[in-house]
XYZ file of C-alpha atoms in Angstrom:
680
model
C 0.152 0.528 -0.185
C 1.393 3.368 -0.748
C 1.887 5.779 2.081
C -0.575 8.673 2.118
C 1.488 12.246 3.204
C -0.408 15.233 4.460
C -0.328 18.364 2.689
C 2.797 19.612 4.946
C 4.978 18.154 7.732
C 6.300 21.099 10.262
C 9.736 20.848 11.839
C 10.865 23.159 13.508
C 14.823 23.685 14.546
C 15.994 26.841 16.173
C 19.462 27.932 16.688
C 19.541 31.440 18.290
C 22.448 33.706 18.555
C 22.344 37.102 20.840
C 18.947 38.113 22.143
C 17.600 41.656 21.581
C 16.729 43.846 24.620
C 12.992 44.966 24.702
C 12.562 48.391 23.019
C 11.061 51.052 24.864
C 7.230 51.021 24.967
C 7.426 54.543 23.401
C 9.404 53.070 20.234
C 7.796 51.078 17.198
C 9.970 49.113 15.475
C 9.487 49.059 11.290
C 11.982 47.121 9.820
C 11.485 43.826 8.239
C 13.340 41.140 9.025
C 16.078 39.722 6.502
C 15.034 36.727 4.925
C 17.956 34.549 3.176
C 17.754 31.972 0.475
C 16.337 28.580 1.096
C 18.110 25.562 0.710
C 16.638 22.049 0.222
C 17.529 18.953 2.522
C 19.194 16.597 0.581
C 20.921 19.138 -1.534
C 21.106 17.433 -4.681
C 16.919 16.074 -6.227
C 16.928 11.696 -5.377
C 14.534 11.673 -8.568
C 15.333 12.640 -12.489
C 14.583 15.464 -14.235
C 15.084 17.394 -10.780
C 12.308 16.377 -8.681
C 12.131 14.482 -5.667
C 11.132 11.060 -4.621
C 10.539 11.586 -0.615
C 9.759 14.639 1.240
C 11.696 17.942 1.362
C 13.161 19.854 4.055
C 13.209 22.931 3.311
C 15.907 24.943 5.386
C 15.071 28.658 6.096
C 17.215 31.351 7.872
C 16.940 35.067 9.275
C 18.128 37.925 10.972
C 16.602 41.130 11.896
C 17.420 43.954 14.875
C 14.637 43.704 17.388
C 13.892 38.954 16.978
C 12.510 36.727 14.745
C 9.379 35.496 16.292
C 8.608 32.706 13.720
C 8.819 32.062 10.241
C 6.530 31.344 7.484
C 5.784 29.113 4.832
C 3.246 28.776 2.167
C 2.267 25.890 -0.311
C -0.198 27.697 -2.273
C 0.741 31.034 -4.042
C 0.580 33.026 -0.736
C -3.302 32.336 0.424
C -2.338 30.164 4.034
C 0.554 30.467 5.647
C 1.841 28.036 7.908
C 4.015 28.677 11.117
C 7.319 27.262 11.970
C 7.076 28.938 15.639
C 11.405 30.728 16.925
C 11.621 30.497 20.639
C 13.714 32.616 22.410
C 13.171 35.940 19.606
C 16.709 35.179 18.897
C 17.901 38.532 16.567
C 18.985 35.411 13.614
C 17.447 32.259 13.451
C 17.072 28.786 11.520
C 14.040 26.713 10.941
C 13.166 23.918 9.109
C 9.994 22.855 7.443
C 9.102 19.190 5.874
C 7.342 19.899 2.920
C 5.744 16.329 1.282
C 2.905 17.850 -1.070
C 3.212 16.015 -4.529
C 3.837 18.250 -7.935
C 5.790 21.198 -8.790
C 4.937 23.119 -5.651
C 6.390 27.027 -5.338
C 6.848 26.945 -2.276
C 6.755 30.969 -0.377
C 9.233 31.304 2.531
C 8.916 34.432 4.582
C 9.921 35.696 8.498
C 7.895 37.873 11.646
C 9.672 39.776 14.281
C 8.305 40.192 17.149
C 7.161 43.354 16.191
C 5.021 41.936 13.914
C 7.004 42.478 10.996
C 6.772 40.854 7.994
C 9.593 40.032 5.571
C 9.354 40.292 1.661
C 8.586 36.649 1.010
C 11.107 34.347 -1.455
C 10.107 31.632 -3.507
C 11.763 28.373 -4.712
C 10.781 25.486 -6.453
C 10.162 21.959 -4.709
C 9.366 19.450 -7.077
C 7.842 16.148 -4.820
C 6.955 12.988 -7.230
C 6.129 9.542 -4.965
C 4.163 7.681 -6.712
C 4.428 5.629 -10.007
C 2.651 5.668 -13.369
C -0.029 3.291 -14.015
C -1.287 1.292 -17.384
C -4.323 0.054 -18.641
C -5.927 -1.500 -22.315
C -9.184 0.054 -22.811
C -9.774 -2.575 -25.698
C -9.444 -5.523 -23.608
C -12.410 -5.961 -21.676
C -13.344 -8.360 -19.567
C -10.249 -9.832 -20.507
C -11.195 -10.356 -23.993
C -10.081 -8.576 -26.968
C -11.229 -9.023 -30.603
C -9.182 -10.658 -33.705
C -8.777 -7.178 -35.444
C -8.284 -5.107 -32.792
C -4.615 -2.201 -31.477
C -3.250 -3.103 -28.142
C -2.434 0.370 -26.958
C -1.798 1.199 -23.332
C -3.477 4.422 -21.415
C -0.321 5.677 -19.155
C -0.968 7.553 -16.522
C 0.900 9.583 -13.811
C -1.055 10.095 -10.402
C -1.787 13.611 -10.158
C 0.009 16.090 -9.745
C 3.341 13.749 -11.330
C 6.355 14.426 -12.804
C 4.610 13.214 -16.476
C 6.448 12.230 -19.314
C 5.917 8.604 -18.434
C 8.493 6.636 -20.750
C 7.503 2.878 -21.831
C 11.355 1.739 -21.024
C 10.445 -2.270 -21.967
C 7.974 -4.059 -23.594
C 6.853 -7.611 -23.652
C 5.068 -9.844 -25.862
C 4.391 -12.437 -24.371
C 7.837 -13.242 -22.411
C 9.717 -11.785 -25.359
C 11.246 -8.083 -25.291
C 9.363 -5.808 -28.441
C 9.611 -2.687 -29.440
C 7.581 -0.878 -27.910
C 4.746 0.031 -30.632
C 1.200 -0.619 -30.969
C -0.033 -4.702 -31.210
C -1.874 -6.052 -33.666
C -4.439 -8.675 -32.432
C -4.263 -9.589 -36.055
C -1.132 -10.415 -36.016
C -1.640 -12.801 -32.712
C -2.574 -16.498 -32.764
C -6.371 -16.891 -31.075
C -6.041 -17.963 -27.270
C -4.315 -16.551 -24.450
C -1.829 -13.879 -24.303
C 0.310 -11.824 -21.893
C 1.549 -7.378 -22.015
C 3.551 -6.203 -20.276
C 5.277 -2.274 -20.221
C 7.854 -1.576 -17.452
C 7.257 2.308 -17.158
C 8.881 5.596 -15.595
C 7.741 9.201 -15.009
C 9.939 11.903 -15.178
C 10.935 11.661 -11.774
C 12.357 7.911 -12.514
C 9.689 6.612 -10.609
C 8.609 2.550 -11.909
C 6.481 0.179 -12.642
C 6.056 -3.128 -14.289
C 2.465 -3.560 -15.126
C 1.142 -6.453 -16.763
C -1.536 -7.527 -18.741
C -3.119 -11.537 -19.422
C -5.918 -11.365 -22.078
C -7.568 -13.948 -24.124
C -7.960 -12.948 -27.999
C -10.919 -14.217 -30.059
C -13.056 -13.668 -32.675
C -15.991 -13.658 -34.440
C -17.640 -13.343 -37.834
C -17.182 -9.664 -38.240
C -13.212 -9.852 -37.491
C -13.216 -12.670 -39.585
C -14.750 -10.408 -42.693
C -12.675 -7.614 -41.538
C -9.924 -9.561 -41.775
C -10.352 -11.292 -45.068
C -10.801 -7.139 -46.245
C -7.523 -6.846 -45.119
C -5.567 -9.206 -46.748
C -7.457 -8.774 -49.816
C -6.126 -4.858 -49.345
C -2.760 -6.034 -48.584
C -2.635 -8.311 -51.538
C -2.395 -11.225 -49.499
C -4.882 -12.897 -50.211
C -6.273 -12.630 -54.361
C -9.420 -10.804 -54.776
C -11.367 -13.487 -55.838
C -10.389 -15.874 -53.407
C -11.834 -13.133 -50.678
C -14.738 -12.422 -52.949
C -15.049 -16.159 -52.325
C -14.484 -16.388 -48.824
C -16.434 -13.521 -47.808
C -19.419 -15.293 -49.461
C -19.260 -18.399 -47.471
C -19.071 -16.314 -44.527
C -21.738 -14.059 -44.922
C -23.737 -17.411 -45.857
C -22.220 -19.421 -42.486
C -22.883 -16.788 -40.627
C -27.173 -16.434 -41.723
C -27.322 -19.974 -40.153
C -25.694 -19.513 -37.867
C -28.281 -16.009 -36.823
C -31.348 -18.471 -36.897
C -29.256 -21.182 -35.403
C -28.934 -23.431 -37.652
C -25.313 -24.594 -36.175
C -24.667 -27.818 -37.709
C -25.013 -26.356 -41.729
C -23.264 -23.150 -40.577
C -20.413 -25.608 -39.124
C -21.003 -27.264 -42.587
C -20.637 -23.466 -44.627
C -17.839 -22.626 -42.073
C -16.068 -25.725 -43.551
C -16.608 -25.342 -46.706
C -14.183 -21.648 -46.108
C -11.542 -23.555 -44.592
C -11.105 -25.620 -48.311
C -11.561 -22.780 -49.818
C -8.592 -21.166 -47.316
C -6.394 -24.180 -47.539
C -6.574 -24.648 -51.586
C -6.478 -20.863 -52.539
C -4.056 -19.009 -50.550
C -0.554 -19.927 -50.097
C 0.951 -21.264 -47.109
C 2.015 -19.288 -44.766
C 0.256 -16.494 -41.103
C -2.407 -15.642 -43.353
C -3.458 -19.015 -44.802
C -3.017 -19.768 -41.109
C -5.103 -17.124 -39.742
C -8.281 -17.268 -41.590
C -7.905 -21.396 -41.041
C -7.840 -20.795 -36.779
C -10.496 -18.396 -36.684
C -13.277 -20.427 -38.972
C -12.371 -23.299 -37.033
C -12.491 -21.734 -33.499
C -16.184 -20.797 -35.064
C -16.766 -23.357 -35.539
C -15.949 -25.194 -32.392
C -17.897 -22.217 -31.084
C -21.082 -23.726 -32.220
C -20.777 -26.834 -31.503
C -20.237 -25.080 -27.627
C -16.459 -26.931 -27.694
C -14.227 -24.007 -26.962
C -11.462 -24.919 -24.130
C -11.820 -23.475 -20.565
C -10.343 -19.637 -20.119
C -7.502 -19.110 -18.333
C -7.635 -15.895 -15.488
C -7.369 -12.652 -17.324
C -6.149 -9.452 -15.553
C -3.723 -6.939 -15.299
C -1.402 -6.954 -12.953
C 1.866 -4.076 -10.990
C 4.829 -5.053 -9.371
C 7.522 -2.287 -8.601
C 10.363 -1.989 -10.863
C 13.864 -0.284 -11.277
C 13.841 3.403 -13.173
C 16.407 4.670 -14.980
C 20.165 5.202 -13.079
C 20.690 8.535 -12.814
C 24.443 9.182 -14.039
C 26.427 12.285 -12.602
C 29.013 14.641 -14.821
C 32.714 12.769 -14.993
C 34.710 15.205 -13.099
C 37.816 15.983 -16.547
C 40.839 16.002 -16.749
C 44.494 16.167 -19.579
C 45.064 13.069 -20.283
C 49.482 12.822 -19.749
C 50.490 12.847 -23.207
C 52.064 9.767 -23.738
C 55.612 9.856 -25.787
C 54.959 5.882 -26.054
C 51.290 6.188 -27.595
C 51.401 4.986 -30.928
C 49.255 8.102 -32.454
C 47.213 10.929 -31.190
C 43.764 11.752 -31.639
C 41.669 15.502 -30.886
C 38.531 16.233 -28.820
C 37.124 19.104 -31.085
C 33.335 19.709 -29.110
C 33.195 23.671 -28.942
C 29.600 24.337 -29.686
C 28.467 27.802 -30.631
C 24.684 26.167 -30.633
C 22.325 23.840 -28.378
C 24.841 22.575 -25.737
C 24.607 18.269 -26.004
C 25.066 16.796 -22.014
C 26.870 13.477 -23.082
C 29.915 15.658 -24.029
C 31.839 15.220 -20.989
C 31.060 11.877 -21.024
C 32.505 11.150 -24.126
C 35.897 13.523 -23.426
C 36.100 10.789 -20.403
C 34.930 7.829 -22.274
C 37.219 8.427 -25.118
C 40.394 9.133 -22.764
C 39.686 5.643 -21.456
C 39.906 4.431 -24.654
C 43.806 6.093 -25.765
C 44.884 4.812 -22.689
C 42.913 1.192 -22.993
C 44.256 0.926 -27.089
C 47.447 3.097 -26.612
C 46.926 6.521 -28.373
C 46.745 10.154 -26.905
C 43.706 12.366 -26.684
C 43.847 16.090 -26.029
C 40.830 18.037 -26.517
C 40.079 20.906 -27.552
C 36.627 22.504 -26.401
C 37.031 26.217 -24.426
C 33.423 25.545 -22.492
C 34.835 22.193 -20.872
C 37.944 24.624 -18.676
C 39.096 21.708 -17.089
C 40.121 19.433 -20.195
C 40.777 22.080 -23.202
C 43.720 23.094 -25.127
C 44.347 26.735 -24.390
C 43.861 28.007 -28.022
C 42.048 25.498 -31.193
C 44.825 23.396 -33.051
C 42.111 24.527 -36.528
C 44.422 28.183 -36.397
C 47.027 26.333 -37.759
C 47.678 23.455 -40.380
C 50.216 22.410 -38.778
C 49.433 22.165 -35.225
C 46.323 19.973 -36.693
C 48.651 17.483 -38.328
C 50.276 16.596 -35.093
C 46.553 14.286 -35.022
C 45.841 11.367 -36.758
C 42.446 12.065 -36.479
C 39.939 14.143 -35.520
C 36.497 13.271 -33.719
C 33.665 15.780 -33.820
C 31.652 15.475 -31.326
C 28.404 16.896 -31.047
C 30.257 20.595 -32.033
C 26.478 21.902 -32.508
C 26.070 25.661 -34.000
C 24.405 27.813 -36.663
C 26.452 29.268 -37.678
C 29.236 27.110 -36.551
C 32.050 26.046 -34.098
C 34.615 27.082 -36.800
C 35.971 30.066 -38.107
C 35.117 30.355 -42.069
C 38.856 32.201 -42.742
C 41.045 31.207 -39.898
C 39.919 27.467 -39.015
C 38.363 25.909 -42.107
C 40.757 26.027 -45.049
C 43.059 24.371 -42.192
C 40.316 21.855 -41.342
C 39.767 21.098 -45.539
C 43.876 21.312 -45.747
C 44.797 18.343 -43.105
C 41.842 16.325 -45.312
C 42.892 16.863 -47.989
C 46.745 15.157 -46.756
C 45.206 12.496 -45.673
C 43.383 13.547 -42.570
C 40.612 11.232 -40.361
C 37.433 12.107 -39.492
C 35.226 11.071 -36.850
C 31.644 12.239 -36.383
C 29.301 11.670 -33.545
C 26.192 12.571 -32.978
C 25.292 16.758 -33.143
C 28.416 17.032 -35.264
C 25.836 16.435 -38.465
C 24.404 19.700 -36.948
C 27.491 21.188 -37.155
C 27.212 24.592 -39.710
C 23.924 26.556 -41.293
C 23.133 24.158 -43.564
C 24.396 25.435 -47.002
C 27.261 27.491 -45.856
C 29.869 25.082 -45.823
C 28.573 22.424 -48.868
C 32.220 20.683 -48.328
C 31.556 19.259 -44.642
C 27.766 17.880 -45.390
C 29.230 16.269 -47.626
C 31.976 14.643 -45.666
C 29.613 14.211 -42.507
C 27.238 12.706 -44.986
C 23.872 14.922 -44.548
C 22.633 17.813 -42.214
C 20.322 16.763 -39.563
C 17.216 18.732 -39.800
C 14.779 17.108 -37.092
C 13.869 14.392 -34.556
C 11.248 12.985 -33.075
C 10.032 13.505 -29.921
C 10.855 11.342 -26.868
C 9.513 11.105 -22.874
C 11.545 12.385 -19.682
C 10.420 9.255 -18.465
C 13.724 7.860 -19.777
C 15.594 9.961 -17.266
C 18.588 11.845 -18.872
C 16.961 11.370 -22.919
C 13.783 13.071 -22.616
C 14.460 13.315 -26.520
C 14.898 9.428 -26.547
C 12.852 5.812 -28.332
C 13.439 2.812 -29.239
C 14.603 1.370 -32.333
C 15.822 -1.492 -34.279
C 18.928 -1.474 -35.879
C 20.711 -3.682 -38.919
C 24.345 -4.122 -38.734
C 24.665 -3.632 -43.101
C 27.993 -4.170 -43.132
C 29.628 -6.337 -40.695
C 33.323 -6.408 -41.853
C 33.906 -3.624 -40.528
C 35.907 -2.750 -37.203
C 33.677 -0.582 -36.221
C 30.476 -2.892 -36.331
C 32.323 -6.636 -36.545
C 31.197 -6.836 -32.538
C 27.157 -6.367 -33.581
C 24.432 -8.394 -34.608
C 22.838 -8.754 -37.626
C 19.937 -6.740 -35.809
C 19.332 -5.091 -32.208
C 18.000 -2.496 -30.283
C 18.922 0.691 -28.414
C 17.056 3.480 -27.136
C 18.517 7.079 -27.967
C 17.670 9.906 -30.372
C 17.071 9.304 -34.037
C 18.195 12.224 -36.357
C 16.193 12.832 -39.818
C 18.935 14.278 -42.948
C 17.915 16.653 -45.392
C 18.998 14.030 -47.945
C 19.757 9.857 -48.457
C 23.208 10.041 -48.826
C 23.359 5.707 -49.193
C 24.482 6.605 -52.247
C 27.215 8.782 -51.855
C 28.395 6.860 -48.747
C 29.578 3.313 -47.460
C 26.576 2.695 -45.084
C 27.658 0.207 -41.806
C 24.439 0.714 -39.925
C 20.695 1.643 -40.167
C 17.441 2.050 -38.461
C 14.221 -0.184 -38.539
C 11.760 2.781 -39.475
C 9.245 0.426 -39.116
C 10.841 -0.553 -35.183
C 9.714 2.830 -34.604
C 7.683 4.788 -36.822
C 4.591 4.395 -34.392
C 6.202 4.757 -30.873
C 4.405 4.942 -27.797
C 7.159 6.902 -26.963
C 6.724 9.833 -29.335
C 3.968 11.816 -28.844
C 0.765 10.655 -31.271
C 3.261 8.396 -32.851
C 1.093 5.521 -32.184
C -1.690 7.052 -34.309
C -0.729 9.580 -36.849
C 2.594 8.158 -38.091
C 5.909 9.491 -37.283
C 7.665 10.626 -40.920
C 10.723 10.103 -41.500
C 13.327 9.232 -44.542
C 10.904 7.195 -45.807
C 11.894 4.237 -45.212
C 15.376 3.943 -45.817
C 17.848 5.871 -42.602
C 20.957 4.558 -42.938
C 22.849 6.154 -39.387
C 27.072 5.052 -38.835
C 28.801 5.137 -42.237
C 32.274 5.620 -43.560
C 34.069 6.806 -46.531
C 37.306 8.585 -48.487
C 36.369 11.832 -48.804
C 39.089 14.940 -50.440
C 42.077 12.857 -49.837
C 41.036 11.895 -46.241
C 38.944 8.964 -44.157
C 35.503 9.527 -42.613
C 33.435 8.057 -40.822
C 30.204 9.028 -38.860
C 27.576 7.708 -36.432
C 24.683 9.665 -35.636
C 23.402 7.443 -32.278
C 24.934 8.915 -29.870
C 23.001 11.195 -27.346
C 22.221 9.225 -24.778
C 24.621 9.194 -22.284
C 24.317 5.732 -21.336
C 26.225 5.051 -24.737
C 29.483 5.946 -23.189
C 29.135 3.144 -21.386
C 28.364 0.363 -23.017
C 31.201 -1.211 -24.465
C 29.931 -2.684 -27.503
C 28.868 1.267 -28.413
C 32.479 2.378 -27.583
C 33.824 -0.289 -29.432
C 32.489 1.549 -32.521
C 33.353 5.013 -31.706
C 36.909 2.554 -31.314
C 36.759 1.678 -34.796
C 35.837 4.700 -36.509
C 39.259 6.185 -34.311
C 40.999 3.237 -36.179
C 40.449 3.127 -38.907
C 40.555 6.592 -40.282
C 44.383 7.133 -37.715
C 44.816 4.550 -40.519
C 45.673 1.683 -37.636
C 43.193 -0.727 -38.949
C 42.241 -1.155 -42.721
C 38.179 -1.000 -43.786
C 36.191 -1.039 -47.098
C 35.085 2.408 -47.349
C 34.484 2.197 -50.099
C 31.433 4.583 -52.292
C 29.743 5.283 -55.506
C 30.470 8.532 -55.089
C 33.964 8.330 -54.354
C 34.213 6.525 -57.978
C 31.784 8.478 -59.835
C 34.166 11.383 -58.832
C 37.506 9.677 -59.651
C 35.681 9.364 -62.983
C 34.944 12.666 -64.045
C 38.197 13.855 -62.792
C 40.783 11.385 -64.767
C 37.940 11.941 -68.292
C 38.676 16.191 -67.163
C 42.245 15.494 -66.816
C 42.925 13.752 -69.764
C 43.480 10.302 -67.739
C 40.639 8.696 -69.520
C 39.516 8.475 -72.916
C 36.654 10.105 -73.716
C 35.140 6.936 -74.485
C 36.190 4.512 -70.943
C 34.765 7.623 -68.995
C 31.626 7.205 -70.526
C 31.555 3.519 -70.567
C 33.037 2.931 -67.143
C 30.331 5.883 -65.481
C 27.672 4.233 -67.522
C 28.760 1.084 -65.851
C 28.687 2.847 -62.528
C 24.806 3.932 -62.980
C 24.192 0.662 -63.208
C 25.500 -0.312 -60.762
C 25.165 2.449 -58.296
C 21.132 1.570 -59.477
C 21.207 -1.366 -58.518
C 22.272 -1.214 -54.898
C 19.887 1.268 -54.323
C 17.437 -1.194 -55.292
C 19.548 -3.935 -53.170
C 19.624 -5.905 -56.378
C 23.811 -6.544 -55.134
C 23.680 -9.312 -57.939
C 23.035 -6.891 -60.990
C 25.708 -4.718 -58.950
C 28.209 -6.342 -59.129
C 28.618 -7.900 -63.778
C 28.203 -3.504 -64.003
C 31.343 -3.124 -61.537
C 33.278 -6.384 -63.678
C 33.066 -4.517 -66.384
C 34.851 -0.989 -64.911
C 37.511 -3.424 -63.990
C 37.837 -5.118 -67.635
C 37.722 -1.536 -68.952
C 40.566 -0.416 -66.305
C 42.771 -3.375 -67.627
C 42.430 -2.464 -71.024
C 45.806 0.521 -71.968
C 43.771 2.051 -74.635
C 41.726 3.262 -71.646
C 44.462 5.827 -70.402
C 47.115 6.379 -67.752
C 47.793 3.273 -66.583
C 47.954 4.979 -63.254
C 44.478 6.203 -63.453
C 43.327 3.114 -64.385
C 44.867 1.013 -61.608
C 43.080 2.982 -59.320
C 40.010 2.844 -61.178
C 39.997 -1.025 -60.918
C 40.900 -0.664 -57.383
C 37.922 0.907 -56.543
C 35.699 -1.005 -58.528
C 37.515 -4.007 -57.035
C 36.009 -2.731 -52.532
C 33.041 -1.570 -54.373
C 32.386 -5.254 -55.756
C 33.287 -6.637 -52.393
C 31.087 -4.243 -50.874
C 28.621 -6.147 -53.116
C 29.325 -9.089 -52.272
C 29.764 -9.137 -48.638
C 25.643 -7.362 -49.588
C 25.061 -10.443 -51.127
C 26.180 -13.128 -48.672
C 24.721 -11.384 -45.971
C 21.468 -10.768 -47.224
């Protein structure tokens, strides 16, 4: 049973200094006390997002010329004050009051002296939420739901609460699934469980498990048939025949002619088995028809108990910011890395965590780590390394870490040219999350091509995740496991993060390593009304990490990494490490891209290194290969790339060095397509 708190409980703790002698009876003292800024105990909120999950002590103090008589505080905007008496009328006094009122309360407090003078009130915000959110399923009635329903949990936070209720985890029949609406048409008839692990903004948490039974009816089966026909899963002619049998059986059942109705439903089953391909659609329709037959026979199996039960659960853990210090320079380190996290716009709270995590990688993998970020004064270099190309060349790769800025954090005159020259001379670039939100779109196209694409927007989330109010669940697809950053990852895996949309589809331009399954979050329960109004994303093709060879250097980008918890996850940090090691030229990786080879062909044509005929033929073959790749027809791409290799091996096509480089790039593209084809 939850505790019930009174509106307030006062605990007076008074500390007196010297007592003030009584004023003469003829003197009227009119100066009010001086009230100091109050503090709260505990000083740090016990929940997330500046919420307390238990009572809070308000600590007040004041001074006065004649003596403090009492303190007062108000929980309702000054409509009523509660006294906290002070013994002995001291000139300097302290007192405390235990606040238990739930919600976000602006607590007013003041002091009154022995002459009745009242200090002007001060106020302090006290946010208390002690109660976990709750869930219910309106579509389920008495533990039953039809076969064409949508299950969306209604989530409520007891008023007044912290709100922002998030589904931290969701389980269907005990299996972890993305938090999405559940279509009962995807479930078998019979008993199921659906559990949601909820947390509010204060991190109060509970798990609710609903046990329910999926049933069907003549109306449900008709709706299923229509939906399957619309989706192309059932041929229109077969759908019409099934609907006719269903209507006939229903009419007989309504006329209490159970036996003929059962016979017609058996004919329905025969049509389904004969005219619908083997699979879930046929199984669903056949299963529903047999359910109706058993129902007409009065032979439905006994039903198990149903209902909704709750249990306590852990909420998100609070991760405090690390204390940063420069990593001591190791003269025997294998190479040097620069972290650039200066911002001139939105400041991501993961930045110090990322710095600390990469420093740990540096210690473990023997590379030096410098940081340039004036907003991290305990760890930053004193001046910008981007002011000098020679300074930049000391670093084997540079990590752009959520360096958001509009205008960007690099000066277009004194810094951007040096960074371009650094990359042109073989430098390395690693972009993390908000690196794709650096610089105004259109102001530095070169950088947009380097990072791969500019951020435009992202779905909203819920504060119940704790320190990531914009995070939602997604399934990540590992497209290329040959890269050191992704070799350890499963083919598909779940994560929780802030998910960017971009100003372009970069698939044709970069070498995609990871992508998002938009179906896993387009109707996310954690993103506003997405459950009923799908999110506008990237039209189903959503790269989220990639690499490329760009303008003489090596580049790697991962747009995941908003949520600070990622930097305490070994699997995620292996992604970052792989990006660092490959862009620093410590490990090899196939980062070929169709854009890179297209630019090579055109540059060689312009320089006369390839004949016009050879360039035309190579370009046409590359177009075929690229279009085949984009259509996931990898087997069609491979012969087109073979033709480029053959053309490059022909001495008549042009300069030997140019032909050799073209053949190398075509072979890398072919190897990439072969890997994709093997792993599809």
